[in-house]
Amino acid sequence: MIPFKSLATALIFWGQQQTAQYLSIIHFDNEQFGMYQQHQIKTFIEDLQYNLYGNTHSINPSAAHTDKIVTQVRMKILNWLGFNADLYTVIFIPGLPAALKLIYIRQSVEGQFGMFASNNNNINAQIEDIQNKAHIFLDISSIASTIPIAISKIAVNTKIQSNILSYNSEVDYVFFSLDRIFGIPLQGLSVLVAKDSAMNIFDKTYFGGGTVTLSLAEESFKQWRPLVCSRFEDGTVPFLSIVSADHGFQTLDSMIRSGMNRLDIMQEIFKHTQSLYHWAVQELGLLKHTNGQHICRVINSYEKDDYIQNNNIILHQPLFSFDLLDVDGLEFSQEQVIIIAERCNISLGTSIAHPNKKSIRVSLGYLNTFNDIEALISFVTFHFKNISIQQFNSFFHIHFKSSS
């Protein structure tokens, strides 16, 4: 039985319509990059055809129009995450390293920070001790497109590698990449949502274009722009990417039916992707060779120590890893599996699920369908059932390696 299938029917139809430009490719790497949609691309191109956008540091009409859209996107982000615009600000930033540099590298404040024990390459959350006050930093990139949570009310419970043993309070910094949500064609647009009170302790010792209203070369003097976000966005923000993000939000809003709000559609997306997750994990776990040996060893992401809790409901991202095993229980090469999957128009990801060992990763998005899961199960069954490592290597060498 497929849980929540009736709730997902509209999303399945939507996904099939909006991914027609690459229906031949099944995308299972949503944690790294979301699928952009036909509607979003169409409206974005039409917008560029009929409207002129200019640098927001200018004062001409095109610059004013751009500044209006940029401000609207900031507000949409705050509303989407449940933040009070009077207390938090949105800073557009190139990526996670830049966000961490902005927070941690400064001259006047010394502090310590710890990180979750379960972190690998990505920083999911960090706790910072500045001037005897704990600050929390969350990277929500992997969950923002599928989990309906008001981040401002979040509680984090986990093991901390630091002198700080626990943390349960308001969030000070939230980071995420918009291209992982909307699959924005113009990459490199990330967001740091920061509490104004946390940013005001920064003693910034450098400045770029657009961050000051006045500076003097003869003496060390500068006058910061009044808005908090303007002080920390050195140079011109990628305004066309921000315009594209606006069309991403519009596309998401177009899925909202009468009587619903954005949180409601995120609830449906959550149920849909969780249904896909549970069904995929269940069906892959049931696959066996004729001799009874399991074909898949599923590594359930729900077993991690850290989790996000909202209104006492534990919410997990629809992501899992798995290894493929031959008739003798030996693991197939993860690299070879990825290559064969790509030739079959299935795009998979990788993860470090074991110490020093990569596994195959499936991260689901709201445009994935049950047909996608069926295709994955058929792919695994067709290529790996009742096959030994030796037979597989010979097959791979003849049909794939020679033509790669």
XYZ file of C-alpha atoms in Angstrom:
404
model
C 0.000 0.000 0.000
C 1.285 3.483 -0.899
C 0.588 5.929 1.977
C -0.815 9.396 1.233
C -1.152 8.572 -2.470
C -4.483 10.340 -2.773
C -3.001 13.515 -1.293
C -0.187 13.414 -3.803
C -2.303 13.112 -6.961
C -2.320 16.854 -7.685
C 1.405 17.108 -7.094
C 2.073 14.163 -9.420
C 0.105 15.859 -12.191
C 1.871 19.142 -11.485
C 5.290 17.481 -11.532
C 4.620 15.784 -14.861
C 3.488 19.087 -16.384
C 6.295 21.225 -15.018
C 9.193 18.900 -15.835
C 8.263 18.196 -19.444
C 11.542 19.725 -20.612
C 13.433 16.829 -19.081
C 10.834 14.119 -18.555
C 13.333 11.563 -19.841
C 15.585 12.256 -16.821
C 14.582 11.252 -13.297
C 16.221 13.567 -10.775
C 17.053 12.058 -7.368
C 19.654 14.615 -6.270
C 17.330 17.359 -5.012
C 19.416 18.037 -1.908
C 22.152 19.438 -4.140
C 20.028 21.165 -6.777
C 16.282 21.510 -7.192
C 14.451 21.021 -10.472
C 13.495 24.243 -12.176
C 10.065 24.356 -13.730
C 8.666 25.310 -17.115
C 6.295 27.866 -15.632
C 9.103 29.570 -13.736
C 11.386 29.771 -16.784
C 8.564 31.018 -19.038
C 7.461 33.817 -16.719
C 11.061 34.802 -15.934
C 11.959 35.157 -19.631
C 8.775 37.110 -20.320
C 9.617 39.377 -17.391
C 13.052 40.136 -18.863
C 11.515 40.778 -22.284
C 9.077 43.403 -21.037
C 10.902 44.936 -18.044
C 14.318 46.537 -17.689
C 16.233 45.763 -14.508
C 19.131 47.932 -13.343
C 21.736 48.084 -10.602
C 20.048 48.884 -7.301
C 22.869 51.307 -6.424
C 21.576 53.692 -9.105
C 18.572 56.000 -8.804
C 16.991 55.614 -12.261
C 13.540 54.008 -12.841
C 14.938 50.574 -13.770
C 17.022 50.560 -10.575
C 13.967 51.548 -8.527
C 11.958 48.719 -10.095
C 14.748 46.259 -9.296
C 14.975 47.498 -5.710
C 11.211 46.999 -5.326
C 11.432 43.358 -6.464
C 14.480 42.678 -4.268
C 12.632 44.084 -1.247
C 9.588 41.945 -2.069
C 11.721 38.797 -2.207
C 13.273 39.629 1.181
C 9.791 39.886 2.667
C 8.641 36.655 0.985
C 11.582 34.818 2.520
C 10.861 36.167 6.007
C 7.155 35.345 5.733
C 7.903 31.886 4.363
C 10.090 31.050 7.374
C 7.823 32.777 9.906
C 10.232 35.545 10.899
C 9.259 38.993 12.160
C 10.548 41.595 9.685
C 11.057 44.025 12.567
C 13.551 41.659 14.218
C 15.226 39.818 11.329
C 16.830 40.781 8.054
C 17.616 38.919 4.820
C 21.166 39.131 3.467
C 21.899 37.784 -0.009
C 25.224 35.994 -0.016
C 27.246 33.777 -2.426
C 27.243 30.619 -0.314
C 27.796 28.912 3.025
C 31.538 29.720 3.351
C 30.760 33.406 2.847
C 27.995 33.261 5.465
C 30.298 31.630 8.020
C 33.073 34.086 7.231
C 30.694 36.981 7.740
C 29.644 35.656 11.132
C 32.906 34.336 12.554
C 35.684 36.501 11.122
C 35.586 39.887 12.798
C 37.994 41.981 14.771
C 36.225 43.178 17.888
C 34.459 40.030 19.097
C 36.067 36.777 20.176
C 34.027 33.634 20.642
C 33.826 29.877 20.461
C 31.526 27.669 18.456
C 30.561 24.031 18.375
C 28.923 21.829 15.782
C 26.594 18.850 15.721
C 28.354 15.540 16.274
C 26.599 13.977 13.269
C 27.881 16.560 10.783
C 29.953 15.325 7.882
C 30.829 17.678 5.034
C 27.838 19.983 5.432
C 27.287 22.244 8.393
C 23.708 21.650 9.482
C 23.858 23.677 12.659
C 26.404 25.421 14.796
C 26.259 27.005 18.200
C 28.387 30.008 18.870
C 29.380 31.464 22.244
C 29.909 35.204 21.830
C 30.305 37.496 24.819
C 28.796 34.820 27.105
C 25.708 34.514 24.939
C 24.856 31.492 22.821
C 23.946 32.048 19.174
C 22.669 29.350 16.859
C 23.336 29.010 13.143
C 21.190 26.669 11.023
C 21.836 25.503 7.481
C 18.407 24.403 6.260
C 19.274 24.041 2.559
C 18.509 20.325 2.456
C 15.054 20.607 4.058
C 13.704 24.016 3.052
C 11.908 22.775 -0.074
C 10.062 19.861 1.545
C 9.435 20.578 5.245
C 6.793 23.057 6.465
C 8.304 24.654 9.532
C 8.327 28.098 11.065
C 12.059 28.328 11.658
C 11.646 31.154 14.161
C 9.912 28.692 16.519
C 12.371 25.848 16.032
C 13.954 23.863 18.841
C 17.207 22.025 18.220
C 18.025 18.891 20.193
C 21.300 17.101 19.562
C 24.722 16.149 20.865
C 27.102 19.075 20.745
C 30.890 18.892 20.436
C 31.539 21.922 22.571
C 31.431 23.232 26.106
C 27.816 24.098 25.298
C 25.797 20.985 26.110
C 22.374 21.906 24.822
C 20.458 24.695 23.151
C 16.776 25.450 22.993
C 16.021 29.037 22.097
C 15.393 31.426 19.247
C 17.417 31.002 16.076
C 19.932 33.771 15.356
C 21.092 32.830 11.859
C 19.481 30.688 9.142
C 21.230 29.872 5.892
C 19.893 28.194 2.755
C 20.513 28.132 -0.997
C 17.649 29.223 -3.201
C 18.866 27.125 -6.140
C 18.268 23.999 -4.045
C 14.631 25.005 -3.691
C 13.664 26.471 -7.043
C 16.487 25.177 -9.255
C 17.199 28.740 -10.277
C 18.927 28.805 -13.659
C 21.207 31.586 -12.389
C 23.225 29.860 -9.685
C 25.090 31.288 -6.720
C 22.222 32.864 -4.800
C 22.044 32.002 -1.114
C 20.346 33.641 1.839
C 21.443 34.416 5.370
C 18.519 35.373 7.603
C 19.960 37.089 10.651
C 18.559 38.546 13.837
C 19.191 42.293 13.816
C 20.415 42.238 17.408
C 22.981 39.576 16.536
C 24.255 41.540 13.524
C 24.536 44.807 15.435
C 27.417 43.431 17.527
C 29.538 43.124 14.380
C 32.356 45.629 14.033
C 32.917 45.400 10.296
C 36.375 46.714 9.370
C 35.970 46.723 5.581
C 33.289 47.795 3.153
C 32.399 47.384 -0.498
C 30.225 49.245 -2.941
C 26.690 49.846 -1.754
C 27.349 49.330 1.959
C 28.119 52.959 2.852
C 26.553 56.318 2.041
C 29.763 58.236 2.693
C 33.474 57.493 3.134
C 36.600 59.615 3.245
C 40.024 58.753 1.875
C 41.776 61.411 3.983
C 40.737 59.811 7.262
C 39.248 56.584 8.588
C 35.601 57.520 8.307
C 32.593 55.774 6.821
C 28.840 56.072 7.225
C 26.956 52.795 6.892
C 23.687 52.555 5.032
C 20.739 52.477 7.461
C 19.382 49.030 6.532
C 21.158 46.115 8.204
C 21.160 44.049 5.004
C 22.847 46.857 3.036
C 25.801 46.928 5.418
C 26.724 43.322 4.708
C 26.049 42.982 0.961
C 29.339 44.184 -0.479
C 29.028 45.081 -4.138
C 25.990 44.633 -6.345
C 23.607 41.860 -5.334
C 22.821 39.331 -8.127
C 19.540 41.051 -8.855
C 18.562 38.973 -11.880
C 18.937 35.818 -9.791
C 16.759 37.458 -7.137
C 14.156 38.279 -9.801
C 14.280 34.621 -10.853
C 13.744 33.621 -7.206
C 10.655 35.830 -7.168
C 9.257 33.786 -10.048
C 10.105 30.670 -8.059
C 7.935 31.893 -5.197
C 5.180 32.802 -7.665
C 5.305 29.290 -9.116
C 5.037 27.815 -5.635
C 2.122 30.105 -4.869
C 0.366 29.037 -8.082
C 0.010 25.571 -6.543
C -2.059 27.012 -3.696
C -5.750 26.250 -4.029
C -8.674 28.212 -2.633
C -8.622 28.483 1.148
C -4.946 27.470 1.407
C -1.812 29.403 2.266
C 1.860 28.695 1.575
C 2.219 26.662 4.762
C -0.679 24.456 3.629
C 0.993 23.646 0.312
C 4.233 22.928 2.159
C 2.280 20.495 4.331
C 1.056 18.708 1.196
C 4.559 18.708 -0.265
C 5.828 17.231 2.998
C 3.226 14.455 2.945
C 3.917 13.761 -0.714
C 7.701 13.505 -0.352
C 7.375 11.490 2.853
C 5.101 9.062 1.006
C 7.703 8.691 -1.721
C 10.397 8.228 0.900
C 8.613 5.512 2.869
C 7.509 3.634 -0.220
C 10.999 3.717 -1.759
C 12.673 2.550 1.460
C 10.089 -0.208 1.892
C 10.242 -1.539 -1.669
C 14.021 -1.371 -2.022
C 14.389 -3.162 1.301
C 12.185 -6.015 0.042
C 14.234 -6.702 -3.086
C 16.087 -10.030 -2.910
C 18.165 -12.296 -5.107
C 16.784 -15.773 -5.816
C 19.044 -17.175 -3.076
C 17.373 -14.923 -0.486
C 20.219 -12.408 -0.217
C 19.028 -8.792 -0.051
C 19.846 -6.656 -3.083
C 19.721 -3.328 -1.221
C 21.095 -2.312 2.121
C 19.091 0.809 2.897
C 20.638 3.355 5.226
C 17.784 5.234 6.842
C 18.473 8.929 7.409
C 15.974 8.899 10.276
C 18.511 7.122 12.437
C 20.691 10.240 12.770
C 21.141 11.741 16.227
C 20.048 15.231 15.297
C 16.548 16.213 14.289
C 14.325 19.217 13.988
C 11.268 19.354 16.170
C 8.300 21.590 15.448
C 5.182 21.531 17.639
C 6.369 18.186 19.080
C 6.339 16.571 15.618
C 9.687 15.266 14.427
C 10.178 16.212 10.771
C 12.738 14.483 8.578
C 13.985 15.312 5.135
C 13.040 12.772 2.430
C 16.562 11.468 1.938
C 18.182 8.063 2.318
C 21.289 6.219 1.175
C 21.702 2.631 0.081
C 24.287 0.101 -1.073
C 23.671 -2.542 -3.746
C 24.789 -6.097 -2.948
C 25.511 -9.011 -5.255
C 24.338 -12.619 -4.792
C 27.129 -13.188 -2.245
C 26.478 -10.020 -0.263
C 29.417 -8.106 -1.763
C 28.944 -4.432 -2.571
C 28.774 -3.195 -6.123
C 30.951 -0.201 -6.961
C 29.076 2.986 -6.170
C 30.797 4.815 -9.042
C 29.786 2.141 -11.531
C 26.193 2.163 -10.325
C 26.033 5.946 -10.797
C 27.381 5.644 -14.364
C 24.864 2.971 -15.349
C 22.041 4.950 -13.746
C 22.982 8.031 -15.756
C 22.886 5.988 -18.968
C 19.376 4.942 -17.929
C 18.411 8.611 -17.380
C 18.356 8.319 -13.589
C 20.328 10.980 -11.744
C 21.476 9.755 -8.316
C 23.584 11.392 -5.635
C 26.327 10.164 -3.331
C 26.908 10.461 0.396
C 29.392 9.404 3.032
C 27.080 7.006 4.848
C 29.874 4.884 6.331
C 33.298 5.978 7.629
C 35.489 6.655 4.561
C 32.958 4.986 2.246
C 30.504 6.445 -0.228
C 26.974 5.185 -0.708
C 24.258 5.957 -3.229
C 21.937 8.734 -2.108
C 18.342 9.479 -3.064
C 17.042 12.918 -2.089
C 13.455 13.540 -3.110
C 11.786 16.761 -4.165
C 8.214 17.905 -4.592
C 8.337 17.285 -8.357
C 9.267 13.619 -7.952
C 6.440 11.126 -8.510
C 5.599 7.525 -7.666
C 6.472 6.665 -11.254
C 10.005 7.842 -10.486
C 10.244 5.416 -7.567
C 8.905 2.588 -9.724
C 11.575 3.391 -12.331
C 14.294 3.244 -9.658
C 13.065 -0.129 -8.389
C 12.897 -1.487 -11.950
C 16.427 -0.202 -12.631
C 17.841 -1.952 -9.569
C 15.991 -5.196 -10.299
C 16.929 -5.323 -13.980
C 20.641 -4.568 -13.583
C 21.559 -6.116 -10.226
C 19.262 -9.039 -9.393
C 20.988 -12.463 -9.421
C 24.266 -10.872 -10.554
C 27.703 -11.483 -9.047
C 30.442 -8.864 -8.811
C 32.465 -10.707 -11.466
C 29.540 -10.810 -13.909
C 28.766 -7.165 -13.251
C 32.367 -6.021 -13.795
C 32.527 -7.905 -17.084
C 29.213 -6.412 -18.220
C 30.291 -2.915 -17.181
C 33.635 -3.166 -18.954
C 32.030 -4.255 -22.231
C 29.013 -1.962 -22.342
C 29.979 1.140 -20.356
C 33.665 1.623 -19.650
C 34.733 1.264 -23.264
C 32.306 3.994 -24.379
C 32.687 6.355 -21.421
